[in-house]
CSV table of C-alpha atoms in Angstrom, one decimal:
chain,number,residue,atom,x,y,z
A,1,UNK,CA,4.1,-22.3,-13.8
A,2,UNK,CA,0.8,-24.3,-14.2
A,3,UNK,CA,2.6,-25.9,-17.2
A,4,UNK,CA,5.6,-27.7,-14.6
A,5,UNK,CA,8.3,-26.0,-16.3
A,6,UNK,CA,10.8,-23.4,-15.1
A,7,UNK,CA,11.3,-20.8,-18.1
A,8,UNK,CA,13.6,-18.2,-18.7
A,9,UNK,CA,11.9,-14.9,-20.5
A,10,UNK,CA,13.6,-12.0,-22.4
A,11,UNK,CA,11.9,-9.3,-20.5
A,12,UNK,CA,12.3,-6.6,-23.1
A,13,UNK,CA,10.5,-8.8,-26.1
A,14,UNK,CA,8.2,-10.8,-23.5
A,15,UNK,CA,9.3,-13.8,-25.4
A,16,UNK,CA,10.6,-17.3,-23.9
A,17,UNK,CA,14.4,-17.5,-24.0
A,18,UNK,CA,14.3,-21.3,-23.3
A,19,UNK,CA,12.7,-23.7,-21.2
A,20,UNK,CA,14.6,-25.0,-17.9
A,21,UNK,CA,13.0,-27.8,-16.2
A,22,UNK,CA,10.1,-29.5,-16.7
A,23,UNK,CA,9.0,-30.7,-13.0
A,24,UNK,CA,6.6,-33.4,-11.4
A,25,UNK,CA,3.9,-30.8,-10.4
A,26,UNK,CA,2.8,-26.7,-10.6
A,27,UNK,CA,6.3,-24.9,-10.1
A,28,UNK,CA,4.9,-21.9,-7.5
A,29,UNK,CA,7.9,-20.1,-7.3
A,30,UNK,CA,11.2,-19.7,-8.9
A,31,UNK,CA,14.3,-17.1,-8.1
A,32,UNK,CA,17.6,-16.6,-9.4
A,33,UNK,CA,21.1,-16.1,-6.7
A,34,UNK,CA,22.7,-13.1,-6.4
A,35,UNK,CA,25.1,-13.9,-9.3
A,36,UNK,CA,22.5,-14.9,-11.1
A,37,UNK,CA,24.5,-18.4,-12.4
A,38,UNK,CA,21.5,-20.5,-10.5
A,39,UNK,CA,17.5,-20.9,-10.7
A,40,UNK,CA,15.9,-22.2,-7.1
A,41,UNK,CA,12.8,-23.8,-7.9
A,42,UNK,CA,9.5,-24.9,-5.5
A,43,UNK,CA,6.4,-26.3,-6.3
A,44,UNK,CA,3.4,-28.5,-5.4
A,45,UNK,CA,5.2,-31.3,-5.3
A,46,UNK,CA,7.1,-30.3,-2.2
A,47,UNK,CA,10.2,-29.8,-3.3
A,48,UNK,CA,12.8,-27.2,-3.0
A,49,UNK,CA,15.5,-27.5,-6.2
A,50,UNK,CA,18.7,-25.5,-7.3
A,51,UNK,CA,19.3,-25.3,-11.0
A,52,UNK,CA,21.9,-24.6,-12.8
A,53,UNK,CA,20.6,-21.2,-15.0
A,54,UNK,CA,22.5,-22.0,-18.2
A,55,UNK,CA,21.7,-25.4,-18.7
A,56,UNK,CA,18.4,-26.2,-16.0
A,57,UNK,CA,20.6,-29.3,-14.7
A,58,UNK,CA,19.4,-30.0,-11.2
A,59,UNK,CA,22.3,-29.2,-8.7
A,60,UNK,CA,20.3,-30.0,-5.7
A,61,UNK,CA,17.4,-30.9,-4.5
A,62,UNK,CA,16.7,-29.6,-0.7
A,63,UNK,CA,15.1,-32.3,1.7
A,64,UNK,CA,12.2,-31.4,4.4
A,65,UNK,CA,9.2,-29.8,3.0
A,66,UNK,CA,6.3,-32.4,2.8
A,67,UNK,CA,3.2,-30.5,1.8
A,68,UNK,CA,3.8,-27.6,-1.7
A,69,UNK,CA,5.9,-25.1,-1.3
A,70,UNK,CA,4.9,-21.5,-2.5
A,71,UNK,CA,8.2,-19.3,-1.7
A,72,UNK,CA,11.6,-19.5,-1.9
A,73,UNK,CA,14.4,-17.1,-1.6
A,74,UNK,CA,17.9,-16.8,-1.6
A,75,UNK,CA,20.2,-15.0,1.0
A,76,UNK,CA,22.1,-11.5,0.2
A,77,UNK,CA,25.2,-13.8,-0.1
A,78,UNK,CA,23.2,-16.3,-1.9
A,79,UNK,CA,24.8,-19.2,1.2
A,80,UNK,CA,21.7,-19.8,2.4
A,81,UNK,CA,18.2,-20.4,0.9
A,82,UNK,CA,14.2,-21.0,2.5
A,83,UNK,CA,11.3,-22.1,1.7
A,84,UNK,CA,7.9,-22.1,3.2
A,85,UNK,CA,4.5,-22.9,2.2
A,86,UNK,CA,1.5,-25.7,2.8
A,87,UNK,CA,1.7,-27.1,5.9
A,88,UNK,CA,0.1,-29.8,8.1
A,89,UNK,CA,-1.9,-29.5,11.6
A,90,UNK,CA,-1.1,-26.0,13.5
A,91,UNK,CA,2.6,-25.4,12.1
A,92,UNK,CA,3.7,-24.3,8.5
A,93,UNK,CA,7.1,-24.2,9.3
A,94,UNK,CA,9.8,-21.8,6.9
A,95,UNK,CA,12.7,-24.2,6.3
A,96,UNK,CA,16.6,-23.1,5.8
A,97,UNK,CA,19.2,-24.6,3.9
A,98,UNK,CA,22.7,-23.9,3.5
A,99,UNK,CA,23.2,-23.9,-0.2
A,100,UNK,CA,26.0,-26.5,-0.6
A,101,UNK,CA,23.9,-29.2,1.6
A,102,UNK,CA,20.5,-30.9,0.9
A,103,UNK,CA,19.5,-31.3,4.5
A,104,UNK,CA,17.8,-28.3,6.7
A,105,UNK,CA,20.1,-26.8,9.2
A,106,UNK,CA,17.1,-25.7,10.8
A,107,UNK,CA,12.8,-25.4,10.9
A,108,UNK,CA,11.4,-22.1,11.9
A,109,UNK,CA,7.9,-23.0,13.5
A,110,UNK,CA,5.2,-20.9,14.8
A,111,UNK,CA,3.0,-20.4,11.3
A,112,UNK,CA,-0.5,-21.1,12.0
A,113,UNK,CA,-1.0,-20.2,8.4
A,114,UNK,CA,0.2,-21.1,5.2
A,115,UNK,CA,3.5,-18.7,4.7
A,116,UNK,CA,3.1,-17.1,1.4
A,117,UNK,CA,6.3,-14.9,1.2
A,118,UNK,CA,9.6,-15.4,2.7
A,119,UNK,CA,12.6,-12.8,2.3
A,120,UNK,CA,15.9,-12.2,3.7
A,121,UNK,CA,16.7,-8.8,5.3
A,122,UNK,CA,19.2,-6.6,3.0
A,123,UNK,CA,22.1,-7.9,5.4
A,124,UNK,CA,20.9,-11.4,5.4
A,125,UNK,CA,20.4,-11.7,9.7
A,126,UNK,CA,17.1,-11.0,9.7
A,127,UNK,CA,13.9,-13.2,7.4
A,128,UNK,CA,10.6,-12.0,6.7
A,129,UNK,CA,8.1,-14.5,6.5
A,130,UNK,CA,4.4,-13.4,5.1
A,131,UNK,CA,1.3,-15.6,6.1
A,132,UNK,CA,-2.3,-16.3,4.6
A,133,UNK,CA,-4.2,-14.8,7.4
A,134,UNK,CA,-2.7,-11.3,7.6
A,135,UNK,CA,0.7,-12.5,9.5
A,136,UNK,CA,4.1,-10.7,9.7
A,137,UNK,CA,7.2,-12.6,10.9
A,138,UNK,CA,10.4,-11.5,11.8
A,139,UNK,CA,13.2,-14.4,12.4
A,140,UNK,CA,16.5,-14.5,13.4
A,141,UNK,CA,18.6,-16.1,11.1
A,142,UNK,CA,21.4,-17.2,12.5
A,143,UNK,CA,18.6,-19.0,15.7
A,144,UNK,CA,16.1,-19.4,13.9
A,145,UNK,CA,14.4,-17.8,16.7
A,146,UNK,CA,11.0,-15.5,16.3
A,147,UNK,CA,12.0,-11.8,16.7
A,148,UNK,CA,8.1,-10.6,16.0
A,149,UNK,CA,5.1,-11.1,15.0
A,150,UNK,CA,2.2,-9.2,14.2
A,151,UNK,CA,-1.4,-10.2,13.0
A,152,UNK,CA,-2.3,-7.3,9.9
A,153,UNK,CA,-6.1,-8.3,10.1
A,154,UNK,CA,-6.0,-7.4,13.9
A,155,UNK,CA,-4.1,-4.4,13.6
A,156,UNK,CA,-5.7,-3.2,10.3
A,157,UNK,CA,-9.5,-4.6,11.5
A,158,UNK,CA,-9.6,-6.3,8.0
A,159,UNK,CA,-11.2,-9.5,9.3
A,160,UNK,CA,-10.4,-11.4,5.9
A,161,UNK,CA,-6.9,-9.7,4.7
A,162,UNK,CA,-4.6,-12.1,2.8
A,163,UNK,CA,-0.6,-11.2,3.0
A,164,UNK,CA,0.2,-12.4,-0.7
A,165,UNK,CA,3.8,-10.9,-0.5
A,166,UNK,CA,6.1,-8.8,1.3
A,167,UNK,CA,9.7,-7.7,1.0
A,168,UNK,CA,12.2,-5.5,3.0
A,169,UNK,CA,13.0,-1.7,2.4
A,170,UNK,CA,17.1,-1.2,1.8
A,171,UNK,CA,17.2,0.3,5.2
A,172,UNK,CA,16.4,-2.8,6.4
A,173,UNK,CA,13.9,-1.1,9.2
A,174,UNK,CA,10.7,-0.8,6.7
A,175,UNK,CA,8.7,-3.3,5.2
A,176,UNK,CA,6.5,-3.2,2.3
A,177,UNK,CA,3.4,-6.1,2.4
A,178,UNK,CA,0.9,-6.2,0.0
A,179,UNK,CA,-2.4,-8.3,0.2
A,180,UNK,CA,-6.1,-9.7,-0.7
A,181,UNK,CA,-7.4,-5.9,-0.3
A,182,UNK,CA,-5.1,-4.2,-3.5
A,183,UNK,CA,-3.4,-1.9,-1.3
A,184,UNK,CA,0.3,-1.8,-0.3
A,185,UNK,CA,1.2,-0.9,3.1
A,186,UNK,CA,4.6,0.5,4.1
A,187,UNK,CA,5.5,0.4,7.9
A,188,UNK,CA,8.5,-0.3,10.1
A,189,UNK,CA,10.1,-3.5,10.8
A,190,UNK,CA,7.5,-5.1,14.0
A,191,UNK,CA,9.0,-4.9,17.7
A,192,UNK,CA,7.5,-7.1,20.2
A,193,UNK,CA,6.0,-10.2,20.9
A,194,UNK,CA,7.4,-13.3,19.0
């Protein structure tokens, strides 16, 4: 939140349960794991950080990023997380973590854009990575290698399109991507090109 705290919210009342964290900077984006017993955390102060959800004690905090980071997400499993965000120059790399270590096992480069959205598939190989100017990617997890890409303002002609999030169907061969324009677009996982 603008407020540099990490908050957890009764969703039935609307009301704050209790506060989490209070970070150095704007928290952009915050998830819970799979079983729900940890909070990962990033913000414009490039960091990636794991809390614990009961008490908001930092568990970790992830090394690599070094411009904000806007998404993070956890694996099916909740063994791995990424982020991606802000970057510098040509590359806005999505970075990937093994939950139980603080350094990157790997960098998955090839962002020309800043990555808004990042997802695991529903099986946890495959990540979805969402950009600022209208770009899908599709990475291989265990690799890090690019699977596909695809430009949405090319293929859509929408010269100033803005992918603010996307996510992946449970059949794991649809996506659904929203952006800039207010529409939502369902279509198949992309094929091709890297």
């Amino acid at each position: 939140s603008a407020d540099k705290t990490v908050r957890l919210w009764d969703v039935a009342t609307g009301k704050a349960i209790r506060t989490l964290s209070t970070q150095p900077d704007v928290v952009y984006s915050a998830v819970f794991s799979p079983d729900g017993k940890a909070v990962l955390t990033g913000g414009a102060d490039h960091t990636v950080r794991l809390l614990d959800a009961e008490n908001g004690r930092q568990i970790r905090q992830f090394t690599g990023p070094k411009d904000a980071v806007y998404t993070v997400a956890f694996s099916p499993d909740g063994s791995t997380v990424v982020a991606g965000g802000v970057g510098l120059g040509m590359e806005r790399p999505a970075w990937l973590w093994n939950v139980g270590s603080s350094e990157p096992v790997r960098q998955m480069t090839g962002h020309t854009d800043d990555i808004y959205r990042v997802q695991f598939s529903p099986d946890g190989t495959r990540l979805l990575t969402c950009g600022y100017a209208g770009s899908l990617r599709v990475w291989d997890v265990s690799s890090g290698a690019a699977l596909s890409s695809v430009s949405l303002r090319e293929e859509l002609g929408l010269d100033t399109l803005v992918l603010y999030s996307g996510c992946w169907l449970p059949d794991g061969k649809s996506l659904a991507v929203c952006g800039s324009d207010s529409r939502l677009w369902l279509l198949p996982v992309p094929a091709g090109k890297p």
